[in-house]
Amino acid sequence: MTHERPAHRWIRWPNDPDRPRFGYGADYNPEQWPREVWEEDLRLMEEAGVTIVSLGIFSWARIQTGPDTWDFSWLDELMDRLHESGIAVDLATATTSPPPWLVTAHPEVLPVSHSGRTVWPGSRQHWRPTSPVFREHALRLTRALAERYGRHPALAAWHVSNELGCHNLYDYSDDAAAAFRAWLRRRYGDLDTLNEAWGTAFWSQHYTDWNQILPPRAAAFIPNPTQDLDFTRFSNDALLEHLRAERDLLRRITPEIPVTTNFMVNHHTRDLDYVRWAHEVDFVANDHYVRLDETGRDELSFSANLTSGLARGRPWFLMEHSTSAVNWKPVNLAKREGQLHRDSLLHLAHGADAVCFFQWRQSRAGAEKYHSAMVPHAGPDSRVFRDVVELGRLLREDLAEVAGSERLPARAAVVFDYQSWRAVERPSLPSEEIDYHREALEWYQTFLDLGIRADIVPVDGGWDEYDLVVAPLLHMVPGHLADRVNRYADRGGHLVTTYFSGTVDADDHVYLGGHPGAFRDLLGIRVEEFSPLPEGVAVPLDTGGSGDLWTEEATVTGRDVQTLARYGDGPLRGRPALTLRRIPGGGTASYTTTRLSARARRGFLLRITDEAGVGSELPEPLRGCVELAVRTAEGAEYWFLSNRTDEGVVLADLPGTPLTGTAGAHLPPDGVAVLRVERP
Ligand code: GLA
């Protein structure tokens, strides 16, 4: 099912619906401000070129003031005023933060933590995804909003809840326990099958009645890993079910209005399987907050690229990012000059057709008063607001023709697997230092360093069409995936995978007979033992560079396997660090038994890209300094060039004509230039 491209229905623009344009705007929280401020908001939105706002996200307490009392007057007025100003509304179902009257009357909707503590109200998202009481109230509010505003001309899309699972993904309450059992019954059918899958012969965990099964609440020692994994899968599904419940109701009442919810595709949202979520919404929307460290730019590119992968190359909606600092880190750095534009344009480069911020006006009070916004505390006479106005102009004028274009697939891909991510970052593994996201990002960075475009493609997506595929830490491999990987290489594809791949099946049971079990024959190697390395220890490779984190004692077993690099020192000295097997159909299958240093990875990838005939589209001096991302529409490609260095870069010998910046000109640090390249 997930192999199919998800359905796609873009926002319904109220005016001139067929004219492609970029969405530009923010979360708009006018309930935090007196009415006079609303007038200024509308004036400034017009000045900034705002085309869409997300309204009502945290407005439940303001809309439904008690079980049977409602106040829509302020929202009526705002919907009308926004429409008069030509601004479309992505209207929230407002169900993300239940009001005090509800949780006082029904404390049974409050989540319970791993250690059995009640998660109290006083912040936000304090609800159990599986609470029937919460669901009933949320759907009542959703219905009220859909019936009242479903025909309003400003309504462009529905925004279900907000960042589902941001704080309430894991709930260990009795409601969750009951729903978990029901989920397990659907998955396994009978207890024998569950006992087998969970390996309950171990530590006397054998179940004889469904009622004995609990969520993995805080226990004496390491939890059952399959129970734990199933609980993450169940928790994901419980939120998906909530999304579907609100969505189905909205679709019944307003079938013509697209429905979305904002994902959090980033380096720490591991346990939400967005590949599946992408099939449940009319268009993909994402929130992203850039890391203000040396990997931040590349991580943003990675996340935007993966979001495009989830959307299968179609336009997606950047629902939130920040104009400058956030408020939720220990130290919240302000963005440098130029970074607001760079971040927005990088998302655009990877297929975003809407660029929005959290939030429109910086709050005066509350937990997010030091979070940046489009209109900062300083007011419109500020660098941030001037940047906001300039970005609006750029989207409306210079880049207008790019709206609606799709991403041009690259020839290389990094395969991203949420299931393996979950499975390699658990207790009781050979090392707790494995970082799935970092590993995937590092391979992507090596492509960027070589100036070679690579798409991030979910494992359930269409990676089979790429000439070269890197699938790092592809650890959890159900039989159908093993078959697919084998077919890919047999048909001439070039596959790279890494240490701790092909190790377990979907139940987290180890493939026996030597690692990497699922890929042993394909790779032509056999590993008897994993030997993770202590933190800070690196082993040199005989070809230069080194490996750290992990090593494996591998033996070459297949014919046509070349050892490209060996350990140059330590107990595994002389053993393979990097292997390549040539496959009769012209493909190759490569494996690395360690986490390669940047230098070693670069050398290796150069070799493999050469094998696969995949090269850079950039002139030699720009490779590595500049990232190239390409969008395509009929007759034209749009080349987005983003400076990855702290120095200016001269753009020369490039095709096309500039839409922003100038070819042959200096691209400053954080600069992004866009070229239009004609295609017959
Ligand atoms: C999340 C939420 C927003 C806001 C921002 C702050 O993305 O969806 O409501 O809290 O974080 O960065």
XYZ file of C-alpha atoms and ligand atoms in Angstrom:
692
model
C 0.000 0.000 0.000
C 2.673 2.484 1.033
C 4.517 1.863 -2.248
C 1.891 3.896 -4.036
C 2.299 7.625 -4.438
C -0.024 9.257 -1.891
C -3.028 11.177 -3.202
C -2.417 14.896 -3.463
C -4.842 17.765 -3.161
C -3.319 21.185 -2.634
C -4.839 24.099 -0.696
C -7.938 25.594 -2.235
C -7.045 29.233 -2.870
C -10.146 31.356 -2.356
C -9.354 33.871 -5.105
C -8.343 32.798 -8.584
C -7.910 29.170 -7.456
C -6.035 27.943 -10.516
C -3.230 30.497 -10.414
C -0.144 28.821 -8.896
C 1.379 30.861 -6.104
C 3.370 30.330 -2.959
C 1.737 30.212 0.413
C 3.388 32.722 2.731
C 2.406 33.414 6.311
C 2.344 32.050 9.822
C 0.448 30.629 12.739
C -1.820 33.502 13.669
C -2.850 33.697 17.332
C -4.971 36.868 17.502
C -6.713 35.722 20.686
C -3.552 36.813 22.511
C -4.138 40.426 21.471
C -6.785 43.150 21.828
C -8.876 43.944 18.771
C -6.973 47.148 17.905
C -3.918 45.041 17.205
C -5.864 42.977 14.654
C -6.177 46.034 12.431
C -2.432 46.544 12.479
C -1.931 42.818 11.872
C -3.946 42.953 8.664
C -2.111 46.051 7.463
C 1.298 44.502 8.140
C 0.272 41.173 6.591
C -0.560 43.016 3.421
C 2.791 44.806 3.540
C 4.579 41.474 3.993
C 2.669 39.790 1.176
C 1.104 37.195 3.485
C -1.199 34.876 1.535
C -2.236 32.355 4.192
C -2.416 32.019 7.974
C -3.066 29.052 10.271
C -5.768 30.192 12.618
C -7.225 28.846 15.846
C -4.567 26.261 16.699
C -4.688 26.930 20.451
C -8.160 28.470 20.608
C -10.268 25.713 22.155
C -10.742 27.534 25.495
C -11.700 30.691 23.655
C -14.175 29.036 21.264
C -15.864 26.589 23.609
C -16.037 28.302 26.963
C -17.864 25.454 28.715
C -19.471 22.126 27.843
C -22.369 23.856 26.117
C -21.273 27.445 25.679
C -19.595 28.682 22.538
C -18.140 31.977 21.398
C -17.567 32.186 17.671
C -18.022 35.945 17.365
C -14.307 36.818 17.359
C -13.504 34.031 14.896
C -16.391 35.054 12.608
C -15.003 38.550 12.494
C -11.432 37.425 11.816
C -12.424 34.991 9.079
C -14.313 37.811 7.348
C -11.562 40.387 7.821
C -8.859 38.029 6.573
C -10.929 37.215 3.532
C -11.503 40.892 2.786
C -7.725 41.317 2.927
C -7.228 38.497 0.426
C -5.662 36.174 2.994
C -6.582 32.496 2.950
C -7.114 30.543 6.142
C -5.714 27.155 7.068
C -8.212 26.668 9.865
C -7.238 24.524 12.823
C -9.647 22.097 14.409
C -8.332 23.667 17.655
C -8.227 20.315 19.442
C -4.574 20.237 20.451
C -4.815 21.826 23.893
C -7.925 20.933 25.927
C -9.303 23.761 28.098
C -9.312 23.696 31.924
C -13.079 23.113 32.156
C -12.716 19.888 30.184
C -9.838 18.362 32.125
C -11.382 19.398 35.439
C -14.600 17.609 34.535
C -12.733 14.690 32.948
C -9.310 14.150 34.515
C -9.414 10.712 32.873
C -8.271 12.307 29.599
C -4.873 13.216 31.097
C -1.939 11.059 29.940
C 0.118 8.923 32.305
C 3.912 8.844 32.093
C 6.216 5.831 31.876
C 6.639 5.844 35.653
C 2.919 6.211 36.355
C 2.739 9.959 36.982
C -0.246 11.923 35.743
C 0.708 14.482 33.123
C -1.081 17.504 34.503
C -2.589 20.401 32.585
C -0.919 23.797 32.652
C 0.995 23.491 29.411
C -0.424 21.948 26.233
C -1.258 18.647 24.512
C -2.244 17.012 27.809
C -4.533 14.341 26.393
C -4.481 10.610 25.852
C -4.646 9.687 22.179
C -6.769 6.662 23.126
C -9.207 8.371 25.498
C -12.787 7.866 24.235
C -13.846 10.879 26.321
C -11.244 13.114 24.742
C -12.085 11.844 21.271
C -15.761 12.632 21.771
C -15.051 16.204 22.848
C -12.483 16.779 20.119
C -14.883 15.572 17.439
C -17.643 17.742 18.816
C -15.432 20.804 18.450
C -14.262 19.694 15.004
C -17.875 19.295 13.889
C -18.853 22.706 15.264
C -16.022 24.403 13.341
C -16.651 22.465 10.148
C -20.353 23.268 10.193
C -19.785 26.917 10.945
C -16.869 27.679 8.591
C -17.067 24.895 6.011
C -18.535 27.243 3.408
C -16.601 30.333 4.428
C -14.816 31.784 1.385
C -11.552 32.270 3.319
C -11.247 28.574 4.159
C -8.390 27.028 2.162
C -7.495 23.926 4.189
C -8.092 22.166 7.500
C -5.253 21.908 9.980
C -5.964 18.891 12.215
C -4.802 19.404 15.800
C -1.136 20.443 15.915
C 2.102 18.482 15.786
C 0.333 15.302 16.844
C 2.531 13.392 19.267
C 4.883 16.264 20.068
C 4.289 15.750 23.801
C 1.743 12.943 24.093
C 3.113 10.208 21.839
C 3.706 7.877 24.779
C 0.856 7.423 27.174
C 0.945 4.483 29.613
C -2.569 4.931 31.032
C -5.216 2.235 31.392
C -6.931 3.560 28.251
C -3.657 3.041 26.431
C -3.300 -0.460 27.913
C -6.762 -1.470 26.659
C -6.144 -0.007 23.208
C -2.686 -1.616 23.056
C -4.253 -5.039 23.705
C -6.838 -4.478 20.983
C -4.044 -3.415 18.603
C -2.029 -6.535 19.479
C -5.040 -8.791 18.907
C -5.379 -7.295 15.423
C -1.667 -7.698 14.742
C -1.164 -11.215 16.078
C -4.606 -12.812 16.208
C -3.768 -15.176 19.046
C -1.525 -15.313 22.089
C 0.716 -18.072 20.746
C 1.720 -15.872 17.852
C 2.314 -12.937 20.168
C 4.379 -15.051 22.572
C 6.493 -16.230 19.663
C 6.964 -12.729 18.230
C 7.850 -11.234 21.604
C 10.189 -14.072 22.512
C 8.444 -14.481 25.860
C 10.223 -17.741 26.598
C 12.887 -15.351 27.832
C 12.774 -14.192 31.500
C 9.521 -16.068 32.178
C 7.352 -13.588 30.269
C 4.928 -16.096 28.705
C 1.354 -14.714 28.527
C -1.715 -16.881 29.024
C -4.375 -14.164 28.907
C -4.596 -10.900 26.958
C -5.379 -9.004 30.157
C -1.892 -9.767 31.472
C -0.376 -7.582 28.777
C 0.580 -4.007 29.648
C 2.350 -1.145 27.958
C 6.087 -1.281 28.782
C 5.738 0.761 31.979
C 8.827 1.507 34.105
C 10.110 -1.923 35.134
C 13.014 -3.377 37.095
C 15.412 -3.770 34.189
C 15.532 -3.859 30.375
C 12.057 -4.200 28.855
C 11.125 -6.838 26.308
C 12.445 -5.263 23.071
C 9.630 -6.477 20.808
C 6.985 -5.356 23.288
C 8.749 -2.025 23.421
C 8.921 -1.764 19.624
C 5.301 -2.769 19.278
C 4.367 -0.092 21.771
C 6.093 2.554 19.640
C 4.212 1.208 16.587
C 0.952 1.172 18.498
C 1.510 4.700 19.840
C 2.130 5.945 16.308
C -1.051 4.220 15.153
C -3.121 5.617 18.035
C -2.280 9.148 16.900
C -2.910 8.227 13.288
C -6.317 6.997 14.340
C -7.003 10.342 15.952
C -5.945 12.114 12.773
C -8.240 9.874 10.725
C -11.185 10.454 13.060
C -10.969 14.247 12.720
C -10.170 14.024 9.026
C -13.056 11.709 8.184
C -15.506 13.987 9.956
C -14.138 17.018 8.092
C -14.321 15.184 4.778
C -17.930 14.218 5.410
C -18.959 17.801 6.129
C -16.618 19.634 3.708
C -15.489 17.160 1.034
C -14.015 19.911 -1.134
C -11.583 21.238 1.496
C -8.175 19.517 1.748
C -7.056 18.265 5.154
C -3.548 18.231 6.555
C -1.645 18.133 9.813
C 1.843 19.406 10.528
C 4.562 16.725 10.743
C 7.845 17.147 12.608
C 10.429 15.710 10.240
C 13.668 16.319 12.114
C 16.532 14.594 13.853
C 14.655 13.637 17.003
C 11.182 12.606 15.824
C 12.010 8.952 15.470
C 8.897 7.128 16.509
C 6.309 8.694 14.215
C 6.229 6.808 10.958
C 5.542 9.678 8.599
C 5.725 7.448 5.533
C 2.327 6.157 6.597
C 1.062 9.542 7.721
C 1.732 10.959 4.270
C -0.993 8.670 2.931
C -3.584 10.066 5.321
C -3.421 13.753 4.424
C -4.328 15.629 1.254
C -0.926 17.302 1.197
C 2.163 16.942 3.356
C 2.915 19.741 5.814
C 6.015 20.000 7.971
C 7.481 22.038 10.819
C 11.223 22.443 11.015
C 13.488 24.314 13.394
C 17.035 24.596 12.147
C 19.901 23.559 14.388
C 22.111 26.564 14.897
C 25.328 24.541 14.794
C 27.823 23.572 12.091
C 25.577 20.815 10.705
C 22.417 22.934 10.816
C 22.344 23.966 7.163
C 22.861 20.440 5.896
C 20.373 19.001 8.403
C 17.763 21.475 7.171
C 18.454 20.380 3.611
C 18.205 16.740 4.691
C 14.886 17.273 6.463
C 13.393 19.248 3.553
C 14.640 16.595 1.142
C 13.091 13.812 3.249
C 9.825 15.757 3.496
C 9.828 15.925 -0.283
C 10.455 12.173 -0.266
C 7.413 11.680 1.973
C 5.388 13.849 -0.410
C 6.817 11.800 -3.314
C 8.245 14.882 -4.978
C 5.044 16.866 -4.981
C 4.748 20.329 -3.468
C 4.488 20.372 0.315
C 3.687 22.980 2.923
C 6.310 24.314 5.341
C 3.886 25.057 8.144
C 6.348 26.363 10.719
C 9.905 27.503 10.974
C 11.370 30.481 12.770
C 12.400 33.937 11.667
C 15.104 33.891 14.340
C 15.503 32.333 17.823
C 13.305 29.676 19.390
C 12.583 29.560 23.120
C 12.925 25.887 24.014
C 16.659 25.230 24.023
C 18.967 25.923 26.963
C 20.477 28.799 24.971
C 18.439 30.228 22.117
C 20.638 31.781 19.458
C 19.332 34.454 17.121
C 19.678 33.781 13.408
C 22.455 35.620 11.596
C 21.632 38.156 8.944
C 20.656 36.300 5.765
C 19.666 33.102 7.526
C 15.941 33.752 7.477
C 16.073 33.889 3.677
C 18.458 30.999 3.351
C 16.349 28.670 5.469
C 13.143 29.569 3.645
C 14.693 29.189 0.197
C 16.296 25.859 1.068
C 12.887 24.452 1.959
C 11.584 25.880 -1.294
C 14.492 24.300 -3.166
C 13.331 20.919 -1.917
C 9.765 21.367 -3.024
C 7.961 23.491 -0.426
C 5.215 25.542 -2.064
C 4.316 27.340 1.128
C 6.722 28.953 3.552
C 5.222 29.799 6.909
C 6.494 30.664 10.348
C 5.662 30.148 13.934
C 4.241 32.743 14.530
C 2.889 35.978 13.101
C 3.303 38.295 16.087
C 5.689 37.611 18.947
C 3.728 36.974 22.157
C 3.922 39.395 25.093
C 3.071 36.744 27.643
C 3.185 33.009 27.998
C 5.818 30.338 27.513
C 6.794 31.447 24.012
C 7.241 35.168 24.515
C 10.925 34.960 23.616
C 10.292 32.893 20.487
C 10.850 34.933 17.356
C 7.998 35.790 14.978
C 7.333 37.694 11.749
C 6.491 40.804 13.778
C 8.945 40.884 16.688
C 8.582 42.706 20.028
C 10.506 45.569 18.439
C 7.664 46.024 15.946
C 7.789 46.495 12.185
C 10.776 48.825 12.425
C 13.152 45.892 12.752
C 15.537 43.815 10.668
C 13.341 40.743 11.048
C 10.254 42.468 9.682
C 12.197 44.050 6.828
C 13.523 40.577 5.941
C 9.991 39.214 6.151
C 8.733 41.866 3.730
C 11.595 41.210 1.328
C 11.004 37.448 1.418
C 7.327 38.050 0.652
C 8.320 40.142 -2.351
C 10.729 37.499 -3.578
C 8.058 34.796 -3.437
C 5.404 36.999 -5.044
C 7.588 38.469 -7.784
C 10.997 36.966 -8.551
C 10.126 33.357 -7.809
C 6.422 33.354 -8.713
C 6.878 31.029 -11.684
C 8.525 28.343 -9.531
C 5.289 27.680 -7.608
C 3.706 24.352 -8.538
C 6.900 22.818 -9.938
C 7.990 19.408 -8.632
C 11.382 18.116 -7.614
C 13.565 16.717 -10.342
C 14.611 13.272 -9.129
C 18.332 12.802 -8.619
C 20.108 9.615 -9.719
C 21.376 8.760 -6.256
C 19.319 8.247 -3.115
C 19.802 7.821 0.599
C 17.167 5.379 1.826
C 15.562 6.361 5.113
C 13.849 3.780 7.316
C 11.857 4.801 10.388
C 11.562 1.162 11.533
C 15.323 0.653 11.545
C 15.786 4.020 13.248
C 13.571 2.820 16.104
C 15.246 -0.552 16.268
C 18.893 0.596 16.466
C 18.365 3.110 19.252
C 17.136 0.912 22.103
C 18.615 -0.426 25.308
C 20.389 -3.802 25.271
C 22.105 -3.460 21.882
C 25.864 -3.907 21.394
C 26.242 -0.123 21.617
C 23.995 2.696 22.784
C 26.047 5.168 20.785
C 24.415 4.384 17.447
C 22.732 7.433 15.974
C 20.653 6.500 12.955
C 19.833 10.030 11.862
C 23.448 11.153 12.136
C 24.600 8.205 10.028
C 22.059 8.996 7.295
C 22.905 12.688 7.450
C 26.636 11.960 7.132
C 26.138 9.973 3.923
C 23.989 12.788 2.591
C 26.687 15.290 3.527
C 29.224 13.263 1.588
C 27.025 13.563 -1.490
C 26.825 17.310 -0.825
C 30.618 17.444 -0.419
C 30.997 15.791 -3.823
C 28.476 18.143 -5.394
C 26.261 15.199 -6.347
C 22.512 15.537 -5.926
C 20.908 12.799 -3.821
C 17.288 12.394 -2.793
C 16.273 11.138 0.623
C 13.761 8.406 -0.080
C 11.736 6.527 2.529
C 12.337 2.781 2.452
C 8.727 2.285 1.372
C 9.150 4.827 -1.431
C 10.355 4.371 -4.967
C 14.129 4.060 -4.428
C 14.331 1.131 -6.856
C 14.427 3.633 -9.713
C 17.709 5.219 -8.630
C 21.057 4.170 -10.088
C 22.794 4.319 -6.726
C 21.237 3.764 -3.333
C 22.849 4.159 0.082
C 20.823 2.462 2.806
C 22.695 3.142 6.043
C 21.941 1.050 9.125
C 19.223 -0.882 7.315
C 18.913 -3.023 10.404
C 15.333 -4.271 10.460
C 14.655 -6.190 7.275
C 11.389 -8.058 6.804
C 11.533 -10.765 4.119
C 9.819 -8.660 1.457
C 12.389 -5.903 1.914
C 15.283 -8.357 1.636
C 13.774 -9.596 -1.651
C 13.374 -6.063 -2.908
C 16.971 -5.136 -2.105
C 18.201 -8.286 -3.857
C 16.099 -7.553 -6.941
C 17.426 -4.006 -7.031
C 21.037 -5.179 -7.189
C 20.201 -7.998 -9.606
C 18.690 -5.508 -12.014
C 21.902 -3.502 -12.124
C 21.440 -1.130 -9.184
C 24.377 -0.074 -7.012
C 23.662 -0.673 -3.345
C 25.657 0.552 -0.377
C 24.796 -0.501 3.133
C 26.556 -0.276 6.455
C 27.413 -2.002 9.708
C 24.545 -3.464 11.779
C 22.350 -3.826 8.664
C 20.271 -6.848 7.662
C 20.401 -8.050 11.264
C 16.801 -8.662 12.386
C 13.335 -9.343 10.990
C 10.209 -7.256 11.662
C 9.796 -8.925 15.084
C 13.355 -7.941 16.013
C 14.541 -11.568 15.886
C 18.118 -12.035 14.739
C 18.791 -13.767 11.406
C 20.983 -16.730 12.295
C 24.102 -18.090 10.636
C 26.172 -14.886 10.727
C 25.533 -11.233 10.009
C 24.357 -9.352 8.014
C 21.838 -12.192 7.815
C 19.353 -10.774 5.325
C 22.128 -9.535 3.008
C 24.858 -12.112 3.618
C 24.604 -13.702 0.186
C 24.020 -10.452 -1.627
C 27.127 -8.879 -0.081
C 29.192 -12.066 -0.125
C 30.487 -11.580 3.404
C 29.906 -13.152 6.774
C 30.317 -11.497 10.160
C 30.744 -13.623 13.247
C 30.840 -10.922 15.842
C 30.123 -7.239 16.354
C 32.898 -5.292 18.063
C 31.679 -1.808 18.901
C 34.372 0.674 19.859
C 34.504 2.747 23.026
C 33.682 6.419 22.638
C 36.563 8.438 21.216
C 38.431 5.443 19.770
C 39.082 5.386 16.022
C 40.779 2.652 13.990
C 42.832 3.636 10.939
C 42.014 2.122 7.553
C 44.802 1.034 5.232
C 43.488 3.285 2.460
C 43.390 6.433 4.599
C 40.763 7.783 6.915
C 39.417 5.751 9.800
C 36.407 4.121 11.370
C 34.908 4.628 14.802
C 31.879 3.614 16.882
C 31.677 0.070 15.550
C 33.694 -2.670 13.861
C 32.800 -6.152 12.708
C 34.877 -9.246 12.256
C 34.013 -10.003 8.637
C 35.125 -12.742 6.277
C 34.653 -12.626 2.530
C 32.568 -15.630 1.502
C 31.272 -14.803 -1.962
C 32.908 -14.819 -5.350
C 33.491 -11.476 -7.048
C 33.945 -9.669 -3.726
C 36.709 -7.099 -3.520
C 37.992 -5.746 -0.223
C 38.313 -2.014 -0.822
C 39.743 -1.163 2.587
C 41.022 -3.047 5.612
C 41.626 -2.154 9.229
C 45.180 -0.913 9.523
C 45.529 -1.519 13.250
C 43.966 -3.036 16.359
C 42.572 -6.534 16.925
C 40.851 -6.574 13.515
C 43.956 -5.485 11.623
C 43.800 -6.831 8.065
C 40.066 -7.598 8.251
C 37.683 -6.017 5.718
C 36.398 -2.557 6.525
C 34.848 -1.974 3.097
C 33.760 -4.559 0.557
C 32.249 -4.493 -2.904
C 30.627 -7.377 -4.720
C 30.063 -7.291 -8.459
C 26.747 -8.767 -9.472
C 26.270 -10.436 -12.878
C 23.615 -7.940 -14.073
C 26.114 -5.066 -13.770
C 25.131 -3.935 -10.273
C 27.264 -3.850 -7.144
C 26.609 -4.399 -3.449
C 28.931 -2.718 -0.950
C 29.236 -2.884 2.786
C 31.174 -1.059 5.446
C 31.810 -2.751 8.762
C 32.464 0.525 10.588
C 31.284 4.124 10.826
C 33.538 5.736 8.259
C 35.303 9.011 8.864
C 34.381 11.820 6.450
C 37.589 11.234 4.505
C 37.060 7.484 4.150
C 33.411 7.952 3.189
C 34.304 10.504 0.578
C 36.899 8.274 -1.055
C 34.525 5.338 -1.037
C 31.565 7.254 -2.426
C 33.711 8.730 -5.176
C 34.564 5.212 -6.209
C 30.968 3.974 -6.096
C 29.483 6.967 -7.894
C 32.048 6.313 -10.555
C 30.981 2.666 -10.794
C 27.357 3.776 -11.077
C 28.159 6.514 -13.580
C 26.551 9.141 -11.341
C 28.337 12.480 -11.407
C 28.022 16.083 -10.360
C 26.002 18.547 -12.429
C 28.019 21.433 -11.004
C 31.191 22.949 -12.444
C 34.244 21.610 -10.627
C 35.027 24.715 -8.460
C 31.502 24.773 -7.012
C 31.369 21.137 -5.930
C 31.073 20.871 -2.190
C 30.876 24.646 -1.709
C 27.390 24.871 -3.123
C 24.375 22.621 -2.819
C 22.320 22.159 -5.959
C 18.626 21.247 -5.745
C 16.456 21.209 -8.843
C 12.721 21.689 -9.314
C 11.101 21.105 -12.646
C 8.054 22.301 -14.540
C 7.075 22.086 -18.173
C 9.863 23.523 -20.290
C 12.057 24.657 -17.414
C 14.172 23.583 -14.518
C 14.826 25.741 -11.478
C 18.295 25.401 -10.069
C 18.630 26.405 -6.427
C 22.245 27.024 -5.436
C 22.951 27.384 -1.766
C 26.299 28.383 -0.312
C 27.511 25.804 2.240
C 30.646 27.694 3.255
C 31.499 30.688 5.423
C 33.048 32.449 2.442
C 31.604 34.043 -0.649
C 31.437 31.793 -3.719
C 31.638 32.951 -7.318
C 28.902 31.432 -9.468
C 30.350 30.855 -12.905
C 29.856 28.463 -15.829
C 26.287 27.691 -14.912
C 23.430 27.293 -17.345
C 20.273 29.412 -17.341
C 19.273 32.879 -16.288
C 19.048 34.158 -12.734
C 15.697 34.709 -11.060
C 17.420 35.939 -7.903
C 21.024 36.854 -7.289
C 23.148 36.974 -10.419
C 25.057 34.289 -12.237
C 28.723 35.088 -12.469
C 28.269 36.951 -9.211
C 29.307 36.530 -5.664
C 27.072 34.267 -3.565
C 27.628 35.343 0.050
C 27.724 32.915 2.983
C 24.124 31.753 3.585
C 23.252 32.996 0.095
C 20.846 31.132 -2.182
C 20.541 31.896 -5.900
C 17.847 30.562 -8.216
C 18.390 30.046 -11.940
C 15.870 29.247 -14.616
C 17.218 26.660 -17.056
C 15.212 26.148 -20.252
C 14.447 22.557 -21.181
C 13.005 21.542 -24.515
C 6.000 23.849 17.680
C 4.536 24.201 17.815
C 4.269 25.668 17.861
C 5.334 26.374 18.664
C 6.681 26.084 18.074
C 7.797 26.829 18.754
O 6.435 23.690 16.411
O 3.729 23.627 16.812
O 3.004 25.882 18.438
O 5.282 25.924 19.981
O 6.923 24.716 18.237
O 9.029 26.561 18.144
